[in-house]
Amino acid sequence: METKEKSGVGTNPYIGLFEAHKIKSQILRSAPLNVRKEKLRKLEKWLMTNSDLVIEAVYKDFKKPEVEGFLSEIQPVVAEIRHALRNLHKWARPKKISTPVTYLSTSAHVYFEPKGVCLIIAPWNFPFMLTVLPLVEAIAAGNTAILKPSELTPHTAQLIEDMVSELFAEDEVKVVQGEVATSQQLLALPFDHIFFTGSPAVGKIVMEAAAKNLTSVTLELGGKSPVIVDETANIKDAAEKIVWGKFFNCGQTCVAPDHLYVHENVSSAFVKELKKALNKEYYKEGSVNDLDYGRIVNERHFGRLSSLMEDMVEKGGEVLHGGSANSENRLIEPTLVTGLPDSSRLMQEEIFGPILPVIPFNSLDEVIGKILKMPSPLALYLYTRSKANTRTIIDELPAGGICINDSVLHFAHYNLPFGGVNNSGIGKSHGYYGFVAFSNEKPVLTQRIGFTTLKAFYPPYNGLIKKLAKLVTKLF
Ligand code: NAD
């Protein structure tokens, strides 16, 4: 057997913290539900009192507009807390399971036990919400949690650390700040669950580290989320919703429309509507409205997007709108481009920024074929009035989630499971599904004492038992 020293766990700087959490998590297993609810109420109160601090931190990190801060960093967390507070008694109650005929003398229940000590690693694009929302789910399920916010949004990471040390004991919830090395030191520890949100590339590293300890994982990843606008769509409505979903948070959203297929019969009218919607939503007197449009998070990502734009020009892309990038303030104008070959980087890599390739098509089958060639997306959007097209897309295309006639909206619907499939993620979260992700569904079967039908099948096996075994196999 591997010793702690040999596995590197013994020299890990976070082993003391982890062991303190392990002890506390054992105490929390049998604590009444009110203990969890009390923590959630404290968190809710903090959020309602300090929302301005969250808005300020995300603005300092990448100029997130105030409205976007409220809608994407605070509201989904508050809604998740309230939903959990209303439903926790139902979710956590042992679930009675029906009894098959062959189990007549038994009763069965599923208990939801806390997994124990959980690690939550978050990305930078919704730096508050994507750290604290999984924390709500971890607490609701009765766990302790160690949080590793993104180092790319330091103001928000510090605010989360301050909030957590104000509200929770260190052995219940603790923030560890740091870069990749810190993340990897944490990943070496034998957590009971790891909840990771980030890129598919790092998701693979996380899963490999988790495999060493056979730790369960939820991986909320990314990828290219396509949009299809068919010839029956209301193109004005579609354009307004796509522009909002794409350019909210400056395109740095995991479920943002990544690239767009539009039926060639409506494509030129649709592009006009896209431009109108862009001008209405994001421009003031001919320039980008500074207050309502965010920035690229850092120089590295600005450089990545600039090189995608260089490739776009080299590969013959025709810019329909925007196309400018200012490195001084890391502002990339909302950009529409068409005429890109499938081999261009914009058509191959997750864009994660304010550039939208527009691709005209003439048959839905052709689009389905193209999407099937790519890794399964996190989100898939269809704008249509056609029931037949809707059914075809739902039936034929795998996706983490599908949203019809709107963008992004399914993400924060707390009664829906949220997550990816294959390359875009493993496992689901939000609401009840988040509670389950952080719980072990433990089956408990209770048998009556004394005679049971099974005893008739105990050895020694005689001819009658053999006949009965065959009969039972045939009948049930
Ligand atoms: P990322 O994968 O680079 O980083 C996420 C976290 O992992 C950070 O805390 C970082 O410190 C840590 N990390 C980075 N490299 C690591 C390594 N080698 N080993 C261990 N830890 C490491 O992602 P990002 O750039 O912060 O976020 C963008 C990505 O996240 C996009 O792909 C986006 O689609 C995805 N995303 C997904 C969701 C979702 O809910 N599915 C939400 C937001 C973002």
Coordinates of C-alpha atoms and ligand atoms in Angstrom, one line a residue:
M1 CA 0.0 0.0 0.0
E2 CA 1.2 3.6 -0.8
T3 CA 2.2 5.4 2.3
K4 CA 1.3 9.1 2.9
E5 CA 5.0 10.1 2.6
K6 CA 5.4 8.2 -0.7
S7 CA 2.3 9.7 -2.3
G8 CA 3.5 13.2 -1.3
V9 CA 0.5 13.8 0.9
G10 CA 2.6 13.8 4.0
T11 CA 4.6 16.9 2.9
N12 CA 1.7 18.7 1.4
P13 CA 1.3 22.2 3.0
Y14 CA -2.5 21.8 3.2
I15 CA -2.5 18.4 4.9
G16 CA -3.2 20.0 8.3
L17 CA -6.1 22.0 7.0
F18 CA -7.4 18.9 5.2
E19 CA -7.2 16.7 8.4
A20 CA -9.0 19.4 10.4
H21 CA -11.8 19.3 7.8
K22 CA -11.9 15.5 7.9
I23 CA -12.5 15.6 11.7
K24 CA -15.2 18.3 11.3
S25 CA -16.9 16.6 8.4
Q26 CA -17.4 13.5 10.6
I27 CA -19.1 15.7 13.2
L28 CA -21.3 17.4 10.6
R29 CA -22.5 14.0 9.2
S30 CA -25.1 13.6 12.0
A31 CA -25.7 17.3 12.7
P32 CA -29.4 18.4 12.3
L33 CA -30.4 20.1 9.0
N34 CA -30.8 23.4 10.9
V35 CA -27.0 23.6 11.1
R36 CA -26.7 23.6 7.3
K37 CA -29.7 26.0 7.0
E38 CA -28.2 28.4 9.5
K39 CA -25.0 28.6 7.4
L40 CA -27.0 29.2 4.3
R41 CA -29.0 32.0 6.0
K42 CA -25.7 33.7 7.1
L43 CA -24.4 33.6 3.6
E44 CA -27.7 35.0 2.2
K45 CA -27.6 37.8 4.8
W46 CA -24.0 38.6 3.9
L47 CA -24.9 38.8 0.2
M48 CA -27.9 41.0 0.8
T49 CA -25.7 43.4 2.9
N50 CA -22.6 43.4 0.9
S51 CA -23.6 43.1 -2.8
D52 CA -21.9 46.4 -3.5
L53 CA -18.5 44.8 -2.5
V54 CA -19.1 42.0 -5.0
I55 CA -20.0 44.5 -7.7
E56 CA -16.9 46.6 -6.9
A57 CA -14.6 43.6 -6.9
V58 CA -15.7 42.2 -10.3
Y59 CA -15.5 45.8 -11.7
K60 CA -11.9 46.1 -10.5
D61 CA -11.1 42.7 -11.9
F62 CA -12.4 43.2 -15.4
K63 CA -14.8 46.1 -15.5
K64 CA -17.9 44.0 -15.3
P65 CA -20.9 46.3 -15.7
E66 CA -23.0 46.7 -12.5
V67 CA -26.2 45.2 -14.0
E68 CA -24.2 42.2 -15.2
G69 CA -22.6 41.9 -11.8
F70 CA -26.1 41.7 -10.1
L71 CA -27.6 39.3 -12.7
S72 CA -24.6 36.9 -13.0
E73 CA -22.6 37.1 -9.8
I74 CA -25.2 37.7 -7.0
Q75 CA -28.7 36.9 -8.1
P76 CA -28.1 33.2 -9.1
V77 CA -26.3 32.6 -5.7
V78 CA -29.1 34.2 -3.7
A79 CA -31.7 32.2 -5.7
E80 CA -29.8 29.0 -5.1
I81 CA -29.6 29.6 -1.4
R82 CA -33.4 30.4 -1.1
H83 CA -34.3 27.4 -3.2
A84 CA -32.1 25.1 -1.0
L85 CA -33.6 26.6 2.2
R86 CA -37.2 26.0 0.9
N87 CA -36.4 22.4 -0.2
L88 CA -33.7 21.0 1.9
H89 CA -36.0 19.1 4.2
K90 CA -37.5 17.3 1.2
W91 CA -34.1 16.6 -0.5
A92 CA -32.3 15.3 2.6
R93 CA -35.2 13.1 3.8
P94 CA -34.5 9.3 3.2
K95 CA -36.4 8.4 0.0
K96 CA -38.6 5.4 0.3
I97 CA -38.1 2.9 -2.5
S98 CA -40.8 0.5 -3.8
T99 CA -40.3 -3.2 -3.1
P100 CA -40.1 -5.8 -5.9
V101 CA -42.0 -9.1 -5.4
T102 CA -38.8 -11.0 -4.7
Y103 CA -38.0 -8.7 -1.9
L104 CA -41.4 -8.9 -0.2
S105 CA -40.2 -9.1 3.4
T106 CA -37.9 -6.1 3.1
S107 CA -38.1 -2.3 3.1
A108 CA -35.7 0.0 1.3
H109 CA -34.6 3.7 1.5
V110 CA -32.0 5.9 -0.1
Y111 CA -30.2 8.1 2.4
F112 CA -28.3 11.2 1.3
E113 CA -25.1 11.4 3.3
P114 CA -22.6 14.2 2.9
K115 CA -19.6 13.2 0.9
G116 CA -17.3 14.7 3.5
V117 CA -14.5 17.1 2.6
C118 CA -15.0 18.8 -0.8
L119 CA -12.6 20.8 -3.0
I120 CA -14.1 23.5 -5.2
I121 CA -11.9 25.0 -7.9
A122 CA -13.3 28.0 -9.8
P123 CA -12.5 29.9 -13.0
W124 CA -12.3 33.7 -13.4
N125 CA -15.2 34.5 -15.8
F126 CA -17.9 34.6 -13.1
P127 CA -15.4 34.6 -10.3
F128 CA -17.8 35.1 -7.4
M129 CA -20.8 33.0 -8.6
L130 CA -18.8 30.0 -9.8
T131 CA -17.0 29.8 -6.4
V132 CA -19.9 30.5 -4.1
L133 CA -22.8 28.7 -5.9
P134 CA -21.1 25.2 -5.6
L135 CA -20.3 26.2 -2.0
V136 CA -24.1 26.6 -1.4
E137 CA -24.6 23.1 -2.8
A138 CA -21.8 21.6 -0.7
I139 CA -23.2 23.2 2.5
A140 CA -26.7 22.1 1.7
A141 CA -25.5 18.6 1.4
G142 CA -23.7 18.8 4.8
N143 CA -20.1 18.9 3.7
T144 CA -17.0 21.0 4.6
A145 CA -15.3 22.7 1.7
I146 CA -12.0 24.1 0.7
L147 CA -12.3 26.8 -2.1
K148 CA -9.7 27.7 -4.7
P149 CA -10.9 30.8 -6.5
S150 CA -9.2 31.9 -9.7
E151 CA -5.9 33.8 -9.4
L152 CA -6.8 35.9 -12.5
T153 CA -9.5 37.8 -10.6
P154 CA -7.6 38.7 -7.4
H155 CA -10.0 41.3 -6.0
T156 CA -12.9 38.9 -6.1
A157 CA -10.7 36.0 -4.7
Q158 CA -9.8 38.3 -1.8
L159 CA -13.4 39.3 -1.2
I160 CA -14.4 35.6 -1.1
E161 CA -11.6 34.8 1.4
D162 CA -12.7 37.8 3.6
M163 CA -16.4 36.7 3.4
V164 CA -15.6 33.1 4.2
S165 CA -13.4 33.9 7.2
E166 CA -16.1 36.2 8.5
L167 CA -18.9 33.6 8.2
F168 CA -17.4 30.2 8.8
A169 CA -15.0 28.3 11.0
E170 CA -11.7 27.4 9.3
D171 CA -12.3 23.7 9.6
E172 CA -15.7 24.1 7.8
V173 CA -15.1 26.4 4.9
K174 CA -11.7 27.8 4.0
V175 CA -10.4 29.7 1.0
V176 CA -6.9 28.9 -0.3
Q177 CA -5.7 31.4 -2.8
G178 CA -3.0 30.6 -5.4
E179 CA -2.0 29.7 -8.9
V180 CA -1.6 26.4 -10.7
A181 CA 1.0 25.0 -8.2
T182 CA -1.4 25.6 -5.3
S183 CA -4.3 24.0 -7.2
Q184 CA -2.1 21.0 -7.8
Q185 CA -1.1 20.7 -4.2
L186 CA -4.7 20.7 -3.2
L187 CA -5.6 18.2 -5.9
A188 CA -3.0 15.7 -4.4
L189 CA -5.1 15.4 -1.2
P190 CA -7.7 12.6 -0.9
F191 CA -10.8 14.8 -1.0
D192 CA -14.2 13.1 -0.9
H193 CA -15.4 15.1 -3.9
I194 CA -13.9 17.6 -6.3
F195 CA -16.1 20.2 -8.0
F196 CA -14.1 21.8 -10.8
T197 CA -15.2 24.5 -13.1
G198 CA -12.9 25.5 -15.9
S199 CA -11.4 24.4 -19.3
P200 CA -11.6 20.9 -20.7
A201 CA -7.7 20.8 -20.8
V202 CA -7.4 21.5 -17.0
G203 CA -10.5 19.2 -16.4
K204 CA -8.4 16.3 -17.7
I205 CA -5.6 17.2 -15.2
V206 CA -8.1 17.4 -12.4
M207 CA -9.6 14.1 -13.3
E208 CA -6.2 12.4 -13.4
A209 CA -5.3 13.8 -10.0
A210 CA -8.6 12.7 -8.6
A211 CA -8.1 9.2 -10.0
K212 CA -5.0 8.7 -7.9
N213 CA -7.3 8.9 -4.8
L214 CA -10.4 7.5 -6.5
T215 CA -12.1 10.8 -5.6
S216 CA -15.4 11.5 -7.3
V217 CA -15.6 14.6 -9.6
T218 CA -18.0 17.0 -11.0
L219 CA -16.4 18.7 -14.0
E220 CA -18.1 21.8 -15.3
L221 CA -16.2 22.5 -18.5
G222 CA -16.5 24.5 -21.7
G223 CA -16.2 24.1 -25.4
K224 CA -17.8 25.5 -28.5
S225 CA -21.6 26.1 -28.1
P226 CA -23.3 26.4 -31.5
V227 CA -26.4 28.4 -32.4
I228 CA -28.7 27.5 -35.2
V229 CA -31.1 30.1 -36.7
D230 CA -33.5 28.3 -39.2
E231 CA -35.6 29.9 -41.9
T232 CA -38.7 29.9 -39.7
A233 CA -37.1 31.9 -36.9
N234 CA -38.3 35.4 -35.8
I235 CA -35.0 37.0 -36.9
K236 CA -35.3 40.3 -35.0
D237 CA -36.1 38.5 -31.8
A238 CA -33.3 35.9 -32.4
A239 CA -30.8 38.6 -33.2
E240 CA -31.5 40.6 -30.0
K241 CA -31.3 37.5 -27.8
I242 CA -28.1 36.2 -29.5
V243 CA -26.3 39.5 -29.2
W244 CA -27.2 39.7 -25.5
G245 CA -26.1 36.1 -24.8
K246 CA -22.9 36.5 -26.8
F247 CA -21.6 39.9 -25.7
F248 CA -22.8 39.8 -22.0
N249 CA -19.6 39.5 -19.9
C250 CA -17.7 40.5 -23.1
G251 CA -18.2 37.0 -24.6
Q252 CA -16.4 35.4 -21.7
T253 CA -19.2 33.0 -20.7
C254 CA -19.0 29.2 -20.8
V255 CA -22.5 29.0 -22.3
A256 CA -22.1 32.0 -24.6
P257 CA -23.1 31.3 -28.3
D258 CA -19.7 30.4 -29.8
H259 CA -20.5 30.4 -33.5
L260 CA -23.7 30.7 -35.5
Y261 CA -25.3 28.8 -38.3
V262 CA -28.1 30.8 -40.1
H263 CA -30.3 29.5 -43.0
E264 CA -29.1 31.1 -46.3
N265 CA -32.7 32.3 -47.1
V266 CA -32.7 34.6 -44.1
S267 CA -29.0 35.2 -43.6
S268 CA -28.6 38.7 -45.0
A269 CA -31.8 40.0 -43.3
F270 CA -30.6 38.3 -40.1
V271 CA -27.1 39.9 -40.2
K272 CA -28.8 43.3 -40.6
E273 CA -30.8 42.6 -37.4
L274 CA -27.6 41.4 -35.6
K275 CA -26.0 44.8 -36.4
K276 CA -29.1 46.7 -35.3
A277 CA -29.2 44.8 -32.1
L278 CA -25.5 45.4 -31.5
N279 CA -25.9 49.1 -32.0
K280 CA -28.9 49.3 -29.8
E281 CA -27.4 47.2 -26.9
Y282 CA -23.7 48.0 -26.9
Y283 CA -23.1 51.3 -28.7
K284 CA -23.6 55.0 -27.9
E285 CA -23.1 57.7 -30.6
G286 CA -21.1 55.3 -32.7
S287 CA -18.6 54.0 -30.1
V288 CA -18.8 51.1 -27.7
N289 CA -20.7 52.1 -24.6
D290 CA -18.0 52.0 -22.0
L291 CA -20.3 51.4 -19.0
D292 CA -22.3 48.5 -20.5
Y293 CA -19.5 46.5 -22.0
G294 CA -16.8 44.6 -20.0
R295 CA -13.1 44.0 -20.8
I296 CA -10.9 41.0 -21.6
V297 CA -9.7 39.7 -18.3
N298 CA -5.9 39.9 -18.8
E299 CA -3.2 40.4 -21.3
R300 CA -2.8 36.7 -22.0
H301 CA -6.4 36.3 -23.0
F302 CA -6.3 39.6 -24.9
G303 CA -3.3 38.2 -26.8
R304 CA -5.1 34.9 -27.4
L305 CA -8.1 36.7 -28.9
S306 CA -5.9 39.0 -31.0
S307 CA -4.2 36.0 -32.5
L308 CA -7.5 34.4 -33.2
M309 CA -8.4 37.6 -35.1
E310 CA -5.1 37.6 -37.0
D311 CA -5.9 34.0 -38.1
M312 CA -9.4 35.1 -39.0
V313 CA -8.0 37.7 -41.4
E314 CA -5.3 35.3 -42.8
K315 CA -8.0 32.6 -43.5
G316 CA -10.1 35.1 -45.5
G317 CA -12.8 35.9 -43.0
E318 CA -15.0 38.9 -43.9
V319 CA -15.6 41.2 -41.0
L320 CA -19.3 42.2 -40.9
H321 CA -19.0 44.4 -37.8
G322 CA -16.4 45.5 -35.4
G323 CA -12.9 43.9 -35.7
S324 CA -10.9 46.4 -33.7
A325 CA -8.9 45.6 -30.6
N326 CA -7.3 48.1 -28.2
S327 CA -4.5 46.6 -26.1
E328 CA -4.3 49.6 -23.8
N329 CA -7.6 49.0 -22.2
R330 CA -8.1 45.4 -23.3
L331 CA -11.2 46.3 -25.3
I332 CA -12.2 44.1 -28.2
E333 CA -15.1 45.5 -30.1
P334 CA -18.1 43.2 -30.6
T335 CA -17.2 41.5 -33.8
L336 CA -19.2 39.6 -36.5
V337 CA -17.3 37.6 -39.1
T338 CA -18.3 35.4 -42.0
G339 CA -16.6 33.3 -44.7
L340 CA -14.3 31.4 -42.4
P341 CA -13.2 27.9 -43.5
D342 CA -13.7 25.1 -41.0
S343 CA -9.9 24.9 -40.5
S344 CA -9.7 28.4 -39.1
R345 CA -8.9 28.7 -35.4
L346 CA -12.2 30.5 -34.7
M347 CA -14.0 27.4 -36.0
Q348 CA -11.8 25.0 -34.0
E349 CA -11.1 26.5 -30.6
E350 CA -13.5 27.7 -27.9
I351 CA -13.6 31.5 -28.6
F352 CA -14.5 32.8 -25.1
G353 CA -14.5 36.4 -26.2
P354 CA -16.6 38.9 -28.2
I355 CA -16.2 37.4 -31.7
L356 CA -19.1 35.7 -33.5
P357 CA -18.6 33.7 -36.7
V358 CA -21.7 33.6 -38.8
I359 CA -22.0 30.6 -41.2
P360 CA -24.9 30.4 -43.8
F361 CA -26.3 26.9 -44.4
N362 CA -28.9 25.4 -46.7
S363 CA -29.8 22.2 -45.0
L364 CA -30.3 21.3 -41.4
D365 CA -28.6 17.9 -42.0
E366 CA -25.5 19.6 -43.1
V367 CA -25.3 21.6 -39.8
I368 CA -26.1 18.5 -37.8
G369 CA -23.2 16.7 -39.6
K370 CA -20.8 19.6 -38.8
I371 CA -21.8 19.8 -35.1
L372 CA -21.5 16.0 -34.7
K373 CA -17.9 16.2 -35.9
M374 CA -17.0 18.5 -33.0
P375 CA -16.8 17.5 -29.3
S376 CA -20.2 17.5 -27.6
P377 CA -21.1 21.2 -26.7
L378 CA -21.9 22.5 -23.3
A379 CA -24.9 24.5 -24.7
L380 CA -26.8 24.3 -28.0
Y381 CA -29.1 27.0 -29.2
L382 CA -31.9 26.8 -31.7
Y383 CA -34.0 29.7 -33.0
T384 CA -37.1 28.4 -34.8
R385 CA -40.8 28.2 -35.1
S386 CA -40.7 24.7 -36.5
K387 CA -41.7 21.9 -34.2
A388 CA -40.1 19.3 -36.6
N389 CA -36.8 21.1 -36.6
T390 CA -36.9 21.4 -32.8
R391 CA -37.5 17.7 -32.4
T392 CA -34.8 16.8 -34.9
I393 CA -32.2 18.9 -33.0
I394 CA -33.2 17.5 -29.6
D395 CA -33.1 13.9 -30.9
E396 CA -30.0 14.0 -33.0
L397 CA -27.5 16.3 -31.2
P398 CA -25.9 15.5 -27.8
A399 CA -25.3 18.6 -25.7
G400 CA -24.9 19.5 -22.0
G401 CA -28.1 21.5 -22.4
I402 CA -30.4 23.0 -25.1
C403 CA -32.1 26.3 -25.1
I404 CA -34.7 27.1 -27.7
N405 CA -35.5 30.6 -28.7
D406 CA -33.2 32.2 -26.1
S407 CA -29.5 32.3 -25.1
V408 CA -27.8 31.4 -21.8
L409 CA -31.1 31.3 -19.9
H410 CA -31.1 27.6 -19.0
F411 CA -28.0 28.1 -16.9
A412 CA -29.6 29.7 -13.9
H413 CA -32.9 27.8 -13.9
Y414 CA -32.4 26.0 -10.6
N415 CA -35.0 23.3 -11.3
L416 CA -32.9 22.1 -14.3
P417 CA -29.7 20.1 -14.1
F418 CA -26.8 22.1 -15.4
G419 CA -23.6 20.5 -16.8
G420 CA -21.8 19.2 -19.9
V421 CA -21.4 15.9 -21.6
N422 CA -18.0 14.3 -22.4
N423 CA -15.7 17.1 -23.4
S424 CA -18.0 19.8 -21.9
G425 CA -18.2 18.1 -18.5
I426 CA -19.1 15.3 -16.3
G427 CA -21.9 15.4 -13.7
K428 CA -24.7 17.9 -13.1
S429 CA -25.2 20.7 -10.6
H430 CA -27.7 23.4 -9.5
G431 CA -30.6 23.0 -7.1
Y432 CA -31.5 19.4 -6.3
Y433 CA -28.9 18.1 -8.8
G434 CA -26.2 20.1 -7.0
F435 CA -27.3 18.7 -3.6
V436 CA -27.0 15.2 -5.1
A437 CA -23.6 15.9 -6.7
F438 CA -22.3 16.6 -3.2
S439 CA -24.1 13.7 -1.5
N440 CA -23.5 9.9 -1.5
E441 CA -26.8 8.3 -2.3
K442 CA -26.6 5.5 0.3
P443 CA -29.1 2.6 -0.1
V444 CA -30.3 1.0 3.1
L445 CA -32.2 -2.3 2.9
T446 CA -33.9 -3.6 6.1
Q447 CA -34.9 -7.3 6.3
R448 CA -37.4 -8.8 8.7
I449 CA -36.1 -11.0 11.5
G450 CA -36.9 -14.7 11.3
F451 CA -38.3 -16.5 8.2
T452 CA -37.7 -15.0 4.8
T453 CA -38.4 -16.4 1.4
L454 CA -34.7 -16.4 0.6
K455 CA -34.0 -18.9 3.4
A456 CA -35.9 -21.5 1.2
F457 CA -32.9 -21.2 -1.2
Y458 CA -30.1 -21.7 1.3
P459 CA -27.8 -24.8 0.8
P460 CA -27.7 -27.8 0.8
Y461 CA -29.1 -27.5 -2.7
N462 CA -31.5 -30.3 -3.4
G463 CA -33.7 -31.0 -6.5
L464 CA -36.6 -28.9 -5.2
I465 CA -34.4 -25.8 -4.6
K466 CA -33.0 -26.2 -8.2
K467 CA -36.5 -26.3 -9.6
L468 CA -37.5 -23.3 -7.5
A469 CA -34.5 -21.3 -8.6
K470 CA -35.3 -22.0 -12.2
L471 CA -39.0 -21.1 -11.6
V472 CA -38.1 -17.8 -9.9
T473 CA -35.7 -16.9 -12.8
K474 CA -38.5 -17.6 -15.3
L475 CA -41.2 -15.7 -13.5
F476 CA -39.5 -12.6 -12.1
Ligands
NAD1 P1 -8.9 27.1 -16.3 O1 -9.2 25.7 -16.5 O2 -7.7 27.7 -16.9 O3 -8.8 27.5 -14.7 C1 -9.8 27.1 -13.8 C2 -9.1 26.9 -12.4 O4 -8.2 25.8 -12.5 C3 -8.4 28.1 -11.9 O5 -8.7 28.2 -10.5 C4 -6.9 27.8 -12.1 O6 -6.1 28.3 -11.0 C5 -6.9 26.2 -12.0 N1 -5.9 25.7 -12.9 C6 -5.4 26.2 -14.1 N2 -4.5 25.4 -14.6 C7 -4.3 24.3 -13.7 C8 -3.5 23.1 -13.7 N3 -2.7 22.9 -14.7 N4 -3.6 22.3 -12.7 C9 -4.5 22.5 -11.7 N5 -5.3 23.6 -11.6 C10 -5.2 24.5 -12.6 O7 -10.2 27.9 -16.8 P2 -10.4 29.5 -16.9 O8 -9.6 30.1 -17.9 O9 -10.4 30.1 -15.5 O10 -12.0 29.5 -17.3 C11 -12.4 29.4 -18.7 C12 -12.8 28.0 -19.0 O11 -13.8 27.6 -18.0 C13 -13.6 28.0 -20.3 O12 -13.2 26.8 -21.0 C14 -15.0 28.0 -20.0 O13 -15.9 27.4 -20.9 C15 -15.0 27.2 -18.7 N6 -16.1 27.4 -17.8 C16 -17.1 26.5 -17.6 C17 -18.2 26.8 -16.9 C18 -19.3 25.8 -16.6 O14 -20.1 26.0 -15.8 N7 -19.3 24.7 -17.3 C19 -18.3 28.0 -16.3 C20 -17.3 29.0 -16.5 C21 -16.2 28.7 -17.3

